[in-house]
Coordinates of C-alpha atoms in Angstrom, one line a residue:
M13 CA -12.4 38.4 -24.5
R14 CA -14.2 40.9 -21.9
R15 CA -12.6 39.1 -18.7
L16 CA -9.2 39.4 -20.2
E17 CA -9.8 43.1 -20.6
Q18 CA -11.2 43.7 -17.5
V19 CA -8.3 41.7 -15.7
A20 CA -5.9 43.8 -17.6
A21 CA -7.5 47.1 -16.8
R22 CA -7.5 46.1 -13.0
I23 CA -3.9 45.2 -13.1
A24 CA -2.9 48.5 -14.6
R25 CA -5.1 50.6 -12.3
A26 CA -3.4 48.8 -9.2
A27 CA 0.3 49.5 -10.8
Q28 CA -0.6 53.0 -11.6
R29 CA -1.7 53.4 -7.7
A30 CA 1.5 52.1 -6.6
G31 CA 3.5 54.3 -9.1
R32 CA 4.5 51.2 -11.3
N33 CA 4.5 50.5 -14.9
P34 CA 1.8 48.1 -15.8
S35 CA 4.2 46.6 -18.2
E36 CA 6.3 45.5 -15.1
V37 CA 3.3 42.8 -14.3
K38 CA 2.8 39.6 -16.4
L39 CA -0.6 37.8 -16.2
V40 CA -0.1 34.0 -15.8
A41 CA -3.4 32.6 -16.7
V42 CA -4.4 29.4 -14.5
T43 CA -5.3 26.4 -16.6
K44 CA -6.5 24.1 -14.0
G45 CA -9.8 22.8 -15.2
V46 CA -9.8 24.7 -18.4
N47 CA -9.8 22.5 -21.6
T48 CA -7.7 23.1 -24.4
E49 CA -10.4 24.2 -26.8
R50 CA -11.0 27.2 -24.6
L51 CA -7.2 27.9 -24.3
K52 CA -7.1 27.9 -28.1
K53 CA -9.9 30.7 -28.3
V54 CA -7.8 33.0 -25.9
L55 CA -4.6 32.7 -27.8
P56 CA -5.2 35.3 -30.6
Y57 CA -6.3 37.9 -27.8
G58 CA -2.4 37.6 -26.6
L59 CA -2.8 35.7 -23.4
R60 CA -0.1 33.1 -23.8
V61 CA 1.6 32.6 -20.4
F62 CA -0.4 29.6 -18.9
G63 CA 0.2 28.2 -15.5
E64 CA -0.7 24.7 -14.7
N65 CA -0.9 23.1 -11.1
R66 CA -0.7 19.1 -12.2
V67 CA 2.2 17.5 -14.5
Q68 CA -0.4 15.2 -15.7
E69 CA -2.8 17.9 -16.9
F70 CA 0.1 20.1 -18.2
L71 CA 1.4 17.2 -20.4
K72 CA -2.1 16.7 -22.0
K73 CA -2.3 20.4 -22.6
Y74 CA 1.1 20.7 -23.9
E75 CA 0.6 17.9 -26.4
I76 CA -1.9 19.7 -28.2
L77 CA -0.8 23.5 -27.6
G78 CA 3.0 22.8 -27.5
E79 CA 5.1 26.0 -27.9
Q80 CA 2.1 28.2 -29.0
A81 CA 2.1 29.3 -25.2
E82 CA 4.8 30.1 -22.4
W83 CA 4.2 27.2 -19.8
H84 CA 4.8 27.8 -16.0
M85 CA 4.4 25.1 -13.2
I86 CA 2.8 26.9 -10.4
G87 CA 1.6 23.9 -8.3
H88 CA 3.6 21.6 -5.9
L89 CA 5.9 19.5 -8.0
Q90 CA 6.5 16.0 -6.9
R91 CA 10.0 14.9 -7.3
N92 CA 8.9 11.7 -9.3
K93 CA 7.2 13.9 -11.9
A94 CA 9.9 16.4 -12.6
K95 CA 11.8 14.9 -15.2
Y96 CA 8.4 15.1 -17.8
L97 CA 8.7 18.9 -17.7
A98 CA 12.1 19.0 -19.2
G99 CA 12.4 21.1 -22.4
K100 CA 8.8 22.2 -21.8
V101 CA 8.4 24.7 -19.1
A102 CA 9.6 28.2 -18.9
L103 CA 9.3 28.8 -15.1
I104 CA 8.7 26.5 -12.0
H105 CA 7.1 28.9 -9.4
S106 CA 7.1 26.2 -6.5
L107 CA 10.7 25.1 -5.6
E108 CA 10.5 24.5 -2.0
S109 CA 13.1 21.8 -0.9
L110 CA 16.8 20.9 -1.6
E111 CA 15.8 17.4 -2.6
L112 CA 13.8 18.8 -5.6
A113 CA 16.6 21.6 -6.2
K114 CA 19.0 18.7 -6.6
L115 CA 17.1 16.7 -8.6
L116 CA 16.1 19.7 -11.3
D117 CA 20.0 20.4 -11.2
R118 CA 20.7 16.8 -12.3
L119 CA 17.8 17.0 -15.0
S120 CA 19.3 20.0 -16.3
P121 CA 20.8 18.4 -19.5
A122 CA 17.8 17.0 -20.3
H123 CA 15.9 20.4 -20.0
G124 CA 18.6 21.9 -22.5
R125 CA 19.3 24.7 -20.2
S126 CA 19.2 25.7 -16.5
W127 CA 15.8 25.5 -15.0
R128 CA 14.3 28.8 -14.2
V129 CA 12.7 28.8 -10.7
L130 CA 11.1 30.7 -8.1
I131 CA 11.5 29.7 -4.3
Q132 CA 8.0 29.2 -2.8
V133 CA 8.1 30.7 0.6
N134 CA 5.2 30.0 3.1
V135 CA 5.0 33.6 4.5
A136 CA 1.7 33.0 6.2
G137 CA 3.1 29.9 8.1
E138 CA -0.1 27.7 7.2
A139 CA 0.4 24.2 7.9
T140 CA -1.6 23.3 4.8
K141 CA 0.8 25.1 2.3
Y142 CA 4.2 24.2 0.9
G143 CA 6.9 26.6 1.0
V144 CA 10.2 27.6 2.8
A145 CA 10.0 29.4 6.1
P146 CA 10.9 33.0 6.0
S147 CA 13.6 32.3 8.5
R148 CA 15.0 29.6 6.7
L149 CA 15.1 31.5 3.0
G150 CA 18.5 32.7 3.4
Q151 CA 19.8 29.4 4.4
F152 CA 17.9 27.6 1.7
L153 CA 19.3 30.0 -0.9
D154 CA 22.9 29.7 0.4
A155 CA 22.3 25.8 0.1
I156 CA 21.5 25.8 -3.8
R157 CA 23.9 28.7 -4.6
D158 CA 26.4 26.1 -6.2
L159 CA 23.5 24.3 -8.3
Q160 CA 24.6 25.1 -11.9
G161 CA 21.6 23.7 -13.4
L162 CA 19.1 26.4 -11.6
E163 CA 18.5 29.9 -12.2
V164 CA 16.7 31.5 -9.1
C165 CA 14.6 34.1 -10.5
G166 CA 12.6 35.2 -7.7
L167 CA 10.1 34.2 -4.9
M168 CA 6.5 32.8 -5.0
T169 CA 4.0 33.1 -2.2
I170 CA 0.3 31.7 -1.6
A171 CA -1.7 33.8 0.6
P172 CA -4.7 32.7 2.8
Y173 CA -8.2 33.0 1.3
C174 CA -9.8 36.1 2.7
E175 CA -12.9 37.9 1.7
D176 CA -11.3 41.1 2.4
P177 CA -8.0 41.2 0.3
E178 CA -6.8 43.9 2.3
E179 CA -6.1 41.2 5.2
V180 CA -3.3 39.6 3.0
R181 CA -1.7 42.8 2.2
P182 CA 1.0 42.2 5.2
V183 CA 1.6 38.6 3.4
F184 CA 2.8 40.4 0.1
R185 CA 4.5 43.1 1.8
R186 CA 6.8 40.7 3.6
L187 CA 7.5 38.6 0.4
R188 CA 8.8 42.0 -1.3
E189 CA 10.9 42.9 2.0
L190 CA 12.4 39.4 2.0
R191 CA 13.4 39.6 -1.6
E192 CA 15.1 43.1 -0.6
E193 CA 16.7 41.4 2.3
M194 CA 17.9 38.8 0.3
A195 CA 19.1 41.0 -2.6
E196 CA 21.1 43.2 -0.1
T197 CA 22.8 40.2 1.9
R198 CA 23.5 37.9 -1.2
R199 CA 24.5 40.2 -4.1
W200 CA 25.0 37.3 -6.4
L201 CA 21.1 36.7 -6.7
N202 CA 19.1 38.5 -9.4
L203 CA 15.5 38.0 -7.7
E204 CA 13.6 39.7 -10.6
H205 CA 10.4 38.3 -9.8
L206 CA 7.6 38.2 -7.1
S207 CA 4.9 35.8 -8.1
M208 CA 1.9 36.6 -5.5
G209 CA -1.8 37.4 -6.1
M210 CA -4.5 35.4 -7.3
S211 CA -8.2 36.1 -8.6
N212 CA -9.3 37.5 -5.2
D213 CA -6.3 39.5 -4.4
F214 CA -4.3 40.3 -7.3
E215 CA -4.9 43.9 -7.1
V216 CA -3.1 44.3 -3.6
A217 CA -0.4 42.1 -4.8
V218 CA 0.4 44.4 -7.6
E219 CA 0.3 47.4 -5.2
E220 CA 2.8 45.4 -3.1
G221 CA 5.2 44.7 -6.0
A222 CA 4.0 41.5 -7.8
T223 CA 5.7 41.0 -11.1
L224 CA 3.7 37.7 -11.8
V225 CA 0.0 37.1 -11.0
R226 CA -1.8 33.8 -11.2
I227 CA -5.3 34.3 -12.3
G228 CA -7.8 31.7 -13.1
S229 CA -11.4 31.9 -12.1
A230 CA -11.6 36.1 -12.9
L231 CA -10.5 34.9 -16.4
F232 CA -12.3 31.7 -16.9
G233 CA -15.1 31.6 -14.4
G234 CA -15.5 28.7 -11.9

């Protein structure tokens, strides 16, 4: 799969430019709009981490592919849909409300383990984007600290779309700085992951410390 090879090479070069080991960066293939037949074809190439935006689409694909892949929920998660993910997803990238956090905590017995989650942070302050405001991140983390059904594994952000990826470098840098600040002031946290960067800007995100990049069109076209 030529596109996969090209994306992997670009990730590796970006990591090396930043003095990082490319193995620190995991590629999450965004499967929105990609049918299961195409997904079956990429499995033999080692592409096994799939990120889906919508619960309904995820369930259709999970029914066919199941545990052949590691599934991540990367889109906004409505509370009335959360129960359908129990026992099926490895990571939720988009926790951004206390109500959803408490619901997931209550659903953890059905999930069979603590939910691994990332906190979505609206670094750019876009009115059209979900996410915790950077100024409220510490307060939010403190509020969910005692929820035993959650394992907070890191932070996620969506940068504004720009023709020049360099324009969003400050967004990615700020998320990395927020992780460092939270780790310093809240030693109980283990913020392993930074989920940031998509097809148009993932190289800059990797240079700024991304451990998870969410890539769709660069892999599947469209």
